[in-house]
Coordinates of C-alpha atoms and ligand atoms in Angstrom, one line a residue:
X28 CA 2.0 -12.9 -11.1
X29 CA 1.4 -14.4 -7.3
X30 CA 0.1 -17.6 -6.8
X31 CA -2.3 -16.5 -4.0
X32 CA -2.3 -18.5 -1.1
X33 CA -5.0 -20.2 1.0
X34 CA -5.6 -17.7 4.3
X35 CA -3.9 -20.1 6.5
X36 CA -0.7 -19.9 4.4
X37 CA -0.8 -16.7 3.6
X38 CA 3.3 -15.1 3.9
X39 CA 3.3 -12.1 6.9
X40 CA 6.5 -10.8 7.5
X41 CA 7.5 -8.9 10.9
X42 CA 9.8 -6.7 10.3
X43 CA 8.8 -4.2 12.7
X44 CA 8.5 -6.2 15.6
X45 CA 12.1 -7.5 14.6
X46 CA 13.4 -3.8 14.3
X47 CA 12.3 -2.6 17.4
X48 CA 10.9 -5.6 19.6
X49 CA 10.1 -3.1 22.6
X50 CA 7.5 -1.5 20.7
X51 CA 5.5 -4.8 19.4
X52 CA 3.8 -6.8 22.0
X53 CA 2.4 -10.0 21.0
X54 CA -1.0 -10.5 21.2
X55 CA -4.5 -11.7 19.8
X56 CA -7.7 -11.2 18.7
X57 CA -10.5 -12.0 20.6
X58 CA -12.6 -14.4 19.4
X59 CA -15.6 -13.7 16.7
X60 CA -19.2 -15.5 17.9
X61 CA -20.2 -15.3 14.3
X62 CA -17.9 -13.2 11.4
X63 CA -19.8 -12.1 9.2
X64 CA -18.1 -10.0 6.2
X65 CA -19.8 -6.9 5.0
X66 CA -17.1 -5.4 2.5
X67 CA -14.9 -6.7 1.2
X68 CA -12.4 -4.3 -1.6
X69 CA -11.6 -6.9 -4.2
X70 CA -9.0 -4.5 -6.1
X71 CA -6.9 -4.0 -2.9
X72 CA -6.4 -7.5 -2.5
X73 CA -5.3 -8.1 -5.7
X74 CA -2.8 -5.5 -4.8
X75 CA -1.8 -7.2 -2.4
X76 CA -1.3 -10.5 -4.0
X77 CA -4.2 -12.1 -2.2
X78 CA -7.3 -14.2 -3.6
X79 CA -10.6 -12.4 -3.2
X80 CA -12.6 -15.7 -3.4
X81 CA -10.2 -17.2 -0.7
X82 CA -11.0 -13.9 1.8
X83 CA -14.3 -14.5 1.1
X84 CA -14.0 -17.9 3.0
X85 CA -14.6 -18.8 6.2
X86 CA -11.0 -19.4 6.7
X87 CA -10.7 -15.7 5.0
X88 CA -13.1 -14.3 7.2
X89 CA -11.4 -15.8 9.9
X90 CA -8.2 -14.0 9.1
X91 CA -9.8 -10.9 8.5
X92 CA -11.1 -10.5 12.2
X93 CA -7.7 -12.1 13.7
X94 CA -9.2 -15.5 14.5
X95 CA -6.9 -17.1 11.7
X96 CA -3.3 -16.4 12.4
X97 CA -1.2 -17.6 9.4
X98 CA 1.8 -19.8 10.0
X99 CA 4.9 -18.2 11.1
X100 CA 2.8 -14.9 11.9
X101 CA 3.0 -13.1 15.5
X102 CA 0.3 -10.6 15.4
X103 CA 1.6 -7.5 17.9
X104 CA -0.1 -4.6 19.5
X105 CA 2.4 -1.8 18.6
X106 CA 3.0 0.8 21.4
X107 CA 3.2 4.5 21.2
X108 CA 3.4 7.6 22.9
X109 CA 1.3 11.4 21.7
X110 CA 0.0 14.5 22.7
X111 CA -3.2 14.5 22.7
X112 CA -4.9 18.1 22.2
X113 CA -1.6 19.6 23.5
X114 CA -1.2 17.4 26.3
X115 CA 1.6 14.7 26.8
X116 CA 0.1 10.7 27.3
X117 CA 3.1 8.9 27.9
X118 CA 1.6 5.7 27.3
X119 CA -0.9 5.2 24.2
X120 CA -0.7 2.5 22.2
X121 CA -3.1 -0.5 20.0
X122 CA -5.6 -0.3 22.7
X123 CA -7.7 -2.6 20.2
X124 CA -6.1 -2.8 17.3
X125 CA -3.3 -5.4 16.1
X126 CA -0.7 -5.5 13.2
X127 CA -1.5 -9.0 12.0
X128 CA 2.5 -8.7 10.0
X129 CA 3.5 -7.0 6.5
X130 CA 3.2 -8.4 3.3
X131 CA 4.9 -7.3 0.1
X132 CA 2.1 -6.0 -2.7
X133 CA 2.1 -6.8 -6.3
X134 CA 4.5 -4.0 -7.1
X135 CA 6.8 -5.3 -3.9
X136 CA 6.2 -2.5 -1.6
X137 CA 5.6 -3.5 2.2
X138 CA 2.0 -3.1 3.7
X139 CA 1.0 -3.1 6.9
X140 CA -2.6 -5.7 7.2
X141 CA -3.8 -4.4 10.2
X142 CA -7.1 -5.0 12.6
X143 CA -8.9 -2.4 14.1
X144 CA -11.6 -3.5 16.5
X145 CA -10.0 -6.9 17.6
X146 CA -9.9 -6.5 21.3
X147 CA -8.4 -5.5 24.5
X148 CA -5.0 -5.1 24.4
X149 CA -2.7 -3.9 27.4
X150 CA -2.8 -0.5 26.1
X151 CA -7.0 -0.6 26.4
X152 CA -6.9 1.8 29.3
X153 CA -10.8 2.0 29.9
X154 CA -12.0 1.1 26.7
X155 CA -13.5 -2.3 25.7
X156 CA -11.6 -3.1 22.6
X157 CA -13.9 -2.8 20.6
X158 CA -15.3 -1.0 17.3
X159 CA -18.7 -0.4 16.0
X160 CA -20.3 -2.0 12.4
X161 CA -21.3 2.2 11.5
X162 CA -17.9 3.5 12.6
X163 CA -15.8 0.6 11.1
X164 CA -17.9 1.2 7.4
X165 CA -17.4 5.1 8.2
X166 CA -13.6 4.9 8.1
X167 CA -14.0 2.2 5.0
X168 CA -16.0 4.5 2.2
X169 CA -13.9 7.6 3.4
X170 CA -10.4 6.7 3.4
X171 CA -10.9 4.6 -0.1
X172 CA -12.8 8.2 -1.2
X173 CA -9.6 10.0 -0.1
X174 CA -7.4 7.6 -2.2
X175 CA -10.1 7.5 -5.2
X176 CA -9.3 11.8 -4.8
X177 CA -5.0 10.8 -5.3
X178 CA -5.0 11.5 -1.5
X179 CA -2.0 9.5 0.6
X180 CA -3.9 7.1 3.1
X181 CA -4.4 4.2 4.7
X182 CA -6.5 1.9 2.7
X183 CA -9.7 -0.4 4.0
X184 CA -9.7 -4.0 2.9
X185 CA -12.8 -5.4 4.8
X186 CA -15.3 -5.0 7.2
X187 CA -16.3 -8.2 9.5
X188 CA -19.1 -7.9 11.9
X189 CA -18.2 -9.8 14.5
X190 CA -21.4 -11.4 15.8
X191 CA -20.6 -9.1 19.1
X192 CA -22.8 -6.6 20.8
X193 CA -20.7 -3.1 21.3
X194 CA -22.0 -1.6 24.3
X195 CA -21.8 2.6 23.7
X196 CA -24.9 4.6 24.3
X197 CA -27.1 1.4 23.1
X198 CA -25.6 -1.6 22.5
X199 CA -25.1 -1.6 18.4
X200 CA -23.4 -4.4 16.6
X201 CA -19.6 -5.1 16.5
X202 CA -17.2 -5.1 14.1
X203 CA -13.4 -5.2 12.7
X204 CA -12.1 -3.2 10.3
X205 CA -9.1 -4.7 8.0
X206 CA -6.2 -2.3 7.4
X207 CA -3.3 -1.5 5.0
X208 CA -0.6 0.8 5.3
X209 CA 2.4 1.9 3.9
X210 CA 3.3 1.3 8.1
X211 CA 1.6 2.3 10.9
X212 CA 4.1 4.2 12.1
X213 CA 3.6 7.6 14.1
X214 CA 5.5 10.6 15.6
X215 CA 4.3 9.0 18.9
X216 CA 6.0 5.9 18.0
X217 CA 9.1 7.7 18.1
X218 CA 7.8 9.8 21.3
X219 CA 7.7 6.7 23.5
X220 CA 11.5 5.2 22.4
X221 CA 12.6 8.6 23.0
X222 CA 10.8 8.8 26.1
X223 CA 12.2 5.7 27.5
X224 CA 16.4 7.3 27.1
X225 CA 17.6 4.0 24.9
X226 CA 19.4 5.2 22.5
X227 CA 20.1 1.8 20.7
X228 CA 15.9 2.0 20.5
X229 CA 15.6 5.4 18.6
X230 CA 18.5 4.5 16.3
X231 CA 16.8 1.2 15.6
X232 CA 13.2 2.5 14.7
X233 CA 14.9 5.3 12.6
X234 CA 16.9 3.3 11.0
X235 CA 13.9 1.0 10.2
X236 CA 11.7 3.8 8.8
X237 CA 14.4 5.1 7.0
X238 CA 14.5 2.0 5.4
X239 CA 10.7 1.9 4.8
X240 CA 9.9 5.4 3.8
X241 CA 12.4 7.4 3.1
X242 CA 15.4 4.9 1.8
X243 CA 17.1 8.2 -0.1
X244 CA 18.1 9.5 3.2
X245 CA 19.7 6.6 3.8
X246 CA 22.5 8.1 1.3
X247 CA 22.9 11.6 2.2
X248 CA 25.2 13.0 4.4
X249 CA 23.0 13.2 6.8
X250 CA 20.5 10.4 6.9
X251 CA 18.7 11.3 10.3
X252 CA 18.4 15.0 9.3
X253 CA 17.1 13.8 5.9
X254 CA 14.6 11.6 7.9
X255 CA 12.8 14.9 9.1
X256 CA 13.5 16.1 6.3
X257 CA 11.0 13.9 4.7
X258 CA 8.6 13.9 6.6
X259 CA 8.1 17.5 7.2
X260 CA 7.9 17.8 3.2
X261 CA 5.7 14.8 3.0
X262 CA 3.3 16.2 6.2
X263 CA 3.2 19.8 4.4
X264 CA 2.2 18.2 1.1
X265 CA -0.4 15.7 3.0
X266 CA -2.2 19.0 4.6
X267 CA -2.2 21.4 2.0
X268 CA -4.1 18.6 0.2
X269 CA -6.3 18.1 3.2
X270 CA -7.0 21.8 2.7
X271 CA -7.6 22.0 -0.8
X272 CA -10.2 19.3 -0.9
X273 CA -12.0 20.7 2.9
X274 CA -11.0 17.5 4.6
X275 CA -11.3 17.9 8.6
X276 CA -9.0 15.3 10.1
X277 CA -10.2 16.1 13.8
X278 CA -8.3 14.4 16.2
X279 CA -4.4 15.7 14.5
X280 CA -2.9 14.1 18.6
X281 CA 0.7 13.1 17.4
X282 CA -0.1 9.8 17.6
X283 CA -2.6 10.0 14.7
X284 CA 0.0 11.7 12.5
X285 CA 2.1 9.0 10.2
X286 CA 5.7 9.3 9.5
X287 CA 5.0 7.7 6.1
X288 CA 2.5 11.1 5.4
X289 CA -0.7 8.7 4.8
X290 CA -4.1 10.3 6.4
X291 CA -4.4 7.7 9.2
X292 CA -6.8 7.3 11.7
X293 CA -10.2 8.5 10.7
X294 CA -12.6 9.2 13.8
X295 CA -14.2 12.3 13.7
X296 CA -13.0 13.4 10.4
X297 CA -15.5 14.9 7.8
X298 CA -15.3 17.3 5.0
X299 CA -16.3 20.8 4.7
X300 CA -19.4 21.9 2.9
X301 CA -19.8 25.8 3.1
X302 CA -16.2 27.1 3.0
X303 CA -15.5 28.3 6.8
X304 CA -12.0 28.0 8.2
X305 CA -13.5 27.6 11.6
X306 CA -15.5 24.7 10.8
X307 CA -14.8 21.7 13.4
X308 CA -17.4 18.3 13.7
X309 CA -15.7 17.2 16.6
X310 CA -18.1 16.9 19.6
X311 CA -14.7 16.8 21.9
X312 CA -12.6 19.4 20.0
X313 CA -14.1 22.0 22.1
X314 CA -11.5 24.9 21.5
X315 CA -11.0 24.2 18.3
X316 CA -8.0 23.1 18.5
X317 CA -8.1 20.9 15.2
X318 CA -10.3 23.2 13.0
X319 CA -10.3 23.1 9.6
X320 CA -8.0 26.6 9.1
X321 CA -5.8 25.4 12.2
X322 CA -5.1 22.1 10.4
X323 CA -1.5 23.4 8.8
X324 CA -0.1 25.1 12.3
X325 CA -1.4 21.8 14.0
X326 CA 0.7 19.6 11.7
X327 CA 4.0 22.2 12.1
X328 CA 3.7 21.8 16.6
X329 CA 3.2 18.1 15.7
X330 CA 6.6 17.4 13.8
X331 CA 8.4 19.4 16.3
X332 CA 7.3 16.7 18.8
X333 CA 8.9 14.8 16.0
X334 CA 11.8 16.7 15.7
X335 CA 12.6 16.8 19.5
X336 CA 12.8 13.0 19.3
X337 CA 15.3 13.1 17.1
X338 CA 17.4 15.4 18.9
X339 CA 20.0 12.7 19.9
X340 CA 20.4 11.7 16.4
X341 CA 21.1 14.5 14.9
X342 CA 24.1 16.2 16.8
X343 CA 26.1 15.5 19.7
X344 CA 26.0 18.8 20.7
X345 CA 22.4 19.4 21.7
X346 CA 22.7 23.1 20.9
X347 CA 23.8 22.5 17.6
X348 CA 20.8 19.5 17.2
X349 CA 18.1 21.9 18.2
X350 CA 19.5 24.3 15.3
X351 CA 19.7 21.9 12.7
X352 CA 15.6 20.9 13.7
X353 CA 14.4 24.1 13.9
X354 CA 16.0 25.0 10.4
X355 CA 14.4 21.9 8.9
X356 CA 11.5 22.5 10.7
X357 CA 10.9 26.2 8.8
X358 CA 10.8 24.5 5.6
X359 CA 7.7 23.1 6.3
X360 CA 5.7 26.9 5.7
X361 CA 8.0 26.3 2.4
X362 CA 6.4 23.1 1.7
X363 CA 3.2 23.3 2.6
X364 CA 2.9 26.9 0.5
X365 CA 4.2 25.3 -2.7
X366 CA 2.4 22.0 -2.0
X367 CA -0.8 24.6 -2.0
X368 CA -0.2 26.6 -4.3
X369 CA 0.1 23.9 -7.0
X370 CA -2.9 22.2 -6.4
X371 CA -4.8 25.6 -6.4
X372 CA -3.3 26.4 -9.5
X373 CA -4.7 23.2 -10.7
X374 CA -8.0 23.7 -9.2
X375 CA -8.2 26.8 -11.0
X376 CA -7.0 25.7 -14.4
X377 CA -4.2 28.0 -14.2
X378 CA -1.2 27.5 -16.4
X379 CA 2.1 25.7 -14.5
X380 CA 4.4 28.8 -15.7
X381 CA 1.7 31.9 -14.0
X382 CA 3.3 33.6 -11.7
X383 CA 2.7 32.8 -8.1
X384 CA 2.0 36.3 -7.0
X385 CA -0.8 36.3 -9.5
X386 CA -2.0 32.7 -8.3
X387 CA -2.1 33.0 -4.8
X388 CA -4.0 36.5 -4.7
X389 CA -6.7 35.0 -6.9
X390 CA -7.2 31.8 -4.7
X391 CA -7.3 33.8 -1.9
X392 CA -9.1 36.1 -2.7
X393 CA -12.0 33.5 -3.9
X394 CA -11.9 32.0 -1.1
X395 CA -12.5 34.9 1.1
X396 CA -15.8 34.9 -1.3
X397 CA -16.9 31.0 -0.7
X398 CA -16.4 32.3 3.5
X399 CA -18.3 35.3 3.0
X400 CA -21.1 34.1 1.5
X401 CA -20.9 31.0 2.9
X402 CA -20.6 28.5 -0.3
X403 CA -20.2 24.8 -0.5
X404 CA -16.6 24.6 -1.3
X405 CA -17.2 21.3 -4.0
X406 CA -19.7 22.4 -5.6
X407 CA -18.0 26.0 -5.8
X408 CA -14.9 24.5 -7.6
X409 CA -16.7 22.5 -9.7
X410 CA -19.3 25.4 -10.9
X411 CA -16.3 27.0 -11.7
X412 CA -15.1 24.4 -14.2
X413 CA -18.3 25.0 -16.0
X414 CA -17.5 28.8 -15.9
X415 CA -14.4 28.0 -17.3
X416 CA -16.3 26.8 -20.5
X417 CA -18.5 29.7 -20.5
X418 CA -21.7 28.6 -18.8
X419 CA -21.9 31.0 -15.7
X420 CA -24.7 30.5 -14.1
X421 CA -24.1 27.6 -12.1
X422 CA -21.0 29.0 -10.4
X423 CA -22.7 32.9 -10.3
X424 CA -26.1 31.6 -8.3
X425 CA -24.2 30.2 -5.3
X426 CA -22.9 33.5 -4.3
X427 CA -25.0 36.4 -2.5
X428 CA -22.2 38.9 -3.4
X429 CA -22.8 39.3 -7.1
X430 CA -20.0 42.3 -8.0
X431 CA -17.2 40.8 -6.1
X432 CA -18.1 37.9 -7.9
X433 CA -18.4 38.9 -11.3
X434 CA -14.7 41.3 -10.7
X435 CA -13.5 38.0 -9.3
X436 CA -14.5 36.1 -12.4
X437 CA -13.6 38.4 -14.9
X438 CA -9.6 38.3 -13.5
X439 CA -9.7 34.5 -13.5
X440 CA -11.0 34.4 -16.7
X441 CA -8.7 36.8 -18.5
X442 CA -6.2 33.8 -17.8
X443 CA -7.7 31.3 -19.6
X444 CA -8.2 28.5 -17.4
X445 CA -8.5 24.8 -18.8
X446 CA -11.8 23.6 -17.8
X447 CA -10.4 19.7 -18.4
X448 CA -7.9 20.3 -16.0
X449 CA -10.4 21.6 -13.5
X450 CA -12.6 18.5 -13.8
X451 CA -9.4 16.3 -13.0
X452 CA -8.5 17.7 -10.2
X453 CA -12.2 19.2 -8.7
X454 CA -14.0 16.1 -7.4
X455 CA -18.1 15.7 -8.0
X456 CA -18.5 13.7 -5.0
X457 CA -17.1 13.3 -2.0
X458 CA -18.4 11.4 1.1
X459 CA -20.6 14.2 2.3
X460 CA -21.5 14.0 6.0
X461 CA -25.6 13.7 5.1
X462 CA -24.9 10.9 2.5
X463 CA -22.6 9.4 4.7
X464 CA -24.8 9.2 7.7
X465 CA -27.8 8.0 6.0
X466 CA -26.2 5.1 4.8
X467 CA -24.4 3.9 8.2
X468 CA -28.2 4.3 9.5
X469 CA -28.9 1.9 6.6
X470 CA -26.0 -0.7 6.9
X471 CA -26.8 -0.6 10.9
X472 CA -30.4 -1.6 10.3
X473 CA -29.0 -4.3 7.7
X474 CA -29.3 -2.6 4.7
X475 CA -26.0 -2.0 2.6
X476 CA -27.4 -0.6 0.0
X477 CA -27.1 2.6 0.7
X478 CA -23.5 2.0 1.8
X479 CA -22.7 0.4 -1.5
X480 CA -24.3 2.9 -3.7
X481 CA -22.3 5.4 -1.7
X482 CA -19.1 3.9 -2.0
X483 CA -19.3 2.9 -5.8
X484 CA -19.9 7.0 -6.0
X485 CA -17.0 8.5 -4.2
X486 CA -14.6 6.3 -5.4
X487 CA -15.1 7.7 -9.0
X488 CA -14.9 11.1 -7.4
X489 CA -14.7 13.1 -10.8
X490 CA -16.8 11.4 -13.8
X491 CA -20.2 13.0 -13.4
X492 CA -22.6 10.7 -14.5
X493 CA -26.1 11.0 -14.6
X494 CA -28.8 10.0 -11.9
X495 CA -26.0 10.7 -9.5
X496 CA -27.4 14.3 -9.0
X497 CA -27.9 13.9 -4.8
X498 CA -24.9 13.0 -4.6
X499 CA -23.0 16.1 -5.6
X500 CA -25.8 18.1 -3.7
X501 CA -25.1 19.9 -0.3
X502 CA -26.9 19.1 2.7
X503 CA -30.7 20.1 3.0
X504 CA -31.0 22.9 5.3
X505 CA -32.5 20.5 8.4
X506 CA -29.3 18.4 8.5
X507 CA -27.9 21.0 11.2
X508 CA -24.4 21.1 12.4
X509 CA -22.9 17.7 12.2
X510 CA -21.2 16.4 14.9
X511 CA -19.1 13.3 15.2
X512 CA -17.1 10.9 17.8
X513 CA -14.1 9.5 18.7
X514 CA -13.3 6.1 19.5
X515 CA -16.4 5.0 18.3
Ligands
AMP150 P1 -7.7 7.5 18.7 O1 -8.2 8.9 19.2 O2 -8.8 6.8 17.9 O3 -6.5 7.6 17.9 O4 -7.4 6.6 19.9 C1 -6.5 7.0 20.9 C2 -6.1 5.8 21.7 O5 -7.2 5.2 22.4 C3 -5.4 4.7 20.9 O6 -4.4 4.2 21.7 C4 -6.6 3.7 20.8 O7 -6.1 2.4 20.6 C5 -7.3 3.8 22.0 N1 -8.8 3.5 21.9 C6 -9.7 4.2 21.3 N2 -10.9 3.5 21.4 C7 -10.7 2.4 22.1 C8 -11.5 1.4 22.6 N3 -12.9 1.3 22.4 N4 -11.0 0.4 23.4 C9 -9.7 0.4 23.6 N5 -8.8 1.4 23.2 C10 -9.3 2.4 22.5
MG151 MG1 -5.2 6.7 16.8

């Protein structure tokens, strides 16, 4: 057990901006007029070896929006590179967020604390550095929902309003988000030191993830080969789960995609409701680009950005590197099918040892069903649990086409499926976009309620208990199309 520390002594290592200086400018926050903390998740600081009570402090507070730096810590701006909707930004970076240092959790692996929201940086570009209470509580309840669902993510720690007006289309009310990550970093991290031709750079930073991430590869024969390796099998595994629970990422730019395979970087994500592989929320995402069915091609481009980073790592000969990536790089159709195809099974209820020609038929075929008639993919997978146990009804009464149903049902069926399996693995509630909304309305107008209630719910994603009806419920018919924002 830790003796937690007072904020202002509170241990932050810097290992990345020790690893790879060039990518880590040092910076701070701006100041808070008046920090005021909103949320605060008491079980993640207890992960992380801190004292709830002491973040709760106005010291705490103070180190939760930047304006308390502990002793011995250099918060940094990390810079990165990324495509962004196919096209190359060589110069991205924390344009108002800060890695405040690392700190070694309860179980002594190394998370990032990180600020979102803090301030202009040098990487700001046009923006004001700045983050939004409704935004900042957005990316809260749905990244600890993802994790509550076994997800990989980035986890939220605390919201602080700042005290700040945030001018966007009316000025709303400012705020910083705290993060933790496994790291932050991204393929576009590895873009820019590739970008800038020193060698000794790329080495470094992949010899520092390697040591953060993926340590095995530090053993095998080829550790930088091993690297991709990794992450291509930890990406594929990240999106096939994305797909099986209807999550819509949104913005998949390079620099938004994690070498540790945590969801990062939630904007204008949302999740599905009626099954559609075209389904996008993004008011920007015009052509579709990151659309719900596109999400597992989108991820494959993306790590070949990675891959051609690594390039001078992996072979002296450049012909011979750009074979070894591309072989590497066709695993991930490999990965991502068996990643799928397990949790499908699972969704199902199917047995580990059936076949996966009889599996993957099956899925697919029901899920040509859910498109065609247009059914809430949650509530579909849960319904069937139920049918799984002989009741039905609720599954059969969210489908128009009643035959192809009932043939559909009688082949699953026939396989006995384990309707205790289904309910561990098919979440009740997720953060649906109506529920969602209507309690950032709330929280904006000073209400948390709402946002509480909300979060209390989604992070117990698959005990259904009762009163809790609304929550499992789709949309009414007048929500419309929902449409959400970056850089909000
Ligand atoms: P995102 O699409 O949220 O990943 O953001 C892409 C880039 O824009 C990142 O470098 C962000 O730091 C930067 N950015 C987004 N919003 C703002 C803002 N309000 N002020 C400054 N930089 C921003
Ligand atoms: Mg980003």
């Amino acid at each position: 057990m830790r003796i937690s520390a007072p904020p202002a002594d509170v241990r932050l290592d810097a290992t990345f901006a020790h690893d790879v200086p060039e990518l880590a400018l040092p910076w701070q926050a701006d100041e808070a007029p008046d920090p005021r903390l909103l949320v605060l998740n008491e079980p993640l600081a207890a992960d992380l070896g801190l004292d709830p009570a002491a973040l709760r402090s106005a010291d705490g507070v103070r180190l939760l929006v930047g304006n308390l730096v502990p002793d011995g810590a250099t918060p940094v701006a990390q810079a990165y590179a990324g495509h962004q909707f196919g096209g190359y930004s060589p110069q991205l970076g924390d344009g108002r967020a800060l890695l405040l240092g690392e700190l070694l959790d309860t179980e002594g692996r190394r998370r990032d604390l990180h600020l979102k929201g803090s301030g202009r940086t040098p990487f700001a570009r046009g923006g004001d550095g700045l983050a939004a209470v409704g935004p900042m509580l957005r990316e809260y309840v749905v990244s600890e929902a993802m994790h509550a669902l076994g997800l990989p993510t980035t986890r939220s720690l605390a919201v602080v309003a700042t005290g700040r007006g945030v001018r966007r289309e009316t000025v709303l009310p400012g705020a910083v988000l705290a993060r933790v990550a496994s790291s932050h970093l991204r393929v576009g991290s590895f873009q820019l030191a590739r970008a800038t031709g020193d060698a000794d750079l790329l080495r470094r930073l992949a010899d520092h993830t390697i040591a953060r991430h993926h340590p095995a590869a530090a053993r095998a024969d080829h550790p930088y080969l091993a690297l991709f390796e990794a992450v291509v099998t930890a990406q594929a595994s990240l999106v096939a789960r994305w797909m099986l629970v209807g999550f819509v990422h949104g913005v998949m730019n390079t620099d938004n995609v994690t070498i540790s395979g945590e969801t990062i970087d939630y904007g204008p994500c949302a999740f599905l409701d009626a099954f559609d592989p075209a389904t996008v929320f993004s008011s920007i995402d015009e052509g579709g680009r990151y659309a719900y069915g596109n999400q597992p091609a989108v991820m494959q481009w993306n790590l070949a950005r990675f891959a051609e980073t690594l390039l001078p790592l992996l072979h002296d000969d450049q012909e011979e590197a750009v074979e070894l990536a591309t072989r590497a790089l066709g695993g991930f159709a490999t990965a991502y099918d068996e990643a799928w195809t397990s949790g499908v099974r699972a969704k199902l209820g199917l047995r580990a040892d059936l076949d996966t020609a009889v599996v993957r038929p099956l899925a697919d075929d029901l899920l040509r069903l859910l498109h065609g008639d247009r059914v809430d993919l949650t509530t579909a997978f849960r319904a069937l649990g139920r049918a799984a146990r002989g009741d039905l009804e609720p599954a059969r009464g969210l489908f128009l086409e009643l035959a192809a149903f009932d043939d559909w049902v009688d082949r699953w069926r026939s396989l006995g499926p384990d309707a205790a399996v289904m309910d561990g693995v098919n979440p009740v509630y997720i953060p649906r976009n109506h529920l969602t909304e209507e309690a950032l309305t709330a929280a904006s107008d000073g209400d948390l309620g709402p946002f509480s209630r909300l979060l209390d719910v989604v992070t117990q994603p698959f005990d259904e208990r009762p009163g809790l009806e609304r929550y499992a419920a789709p949309a009414p018919d007048d929500f419309g199309h929902y449409r959400t924002f970056c850089g909000t």
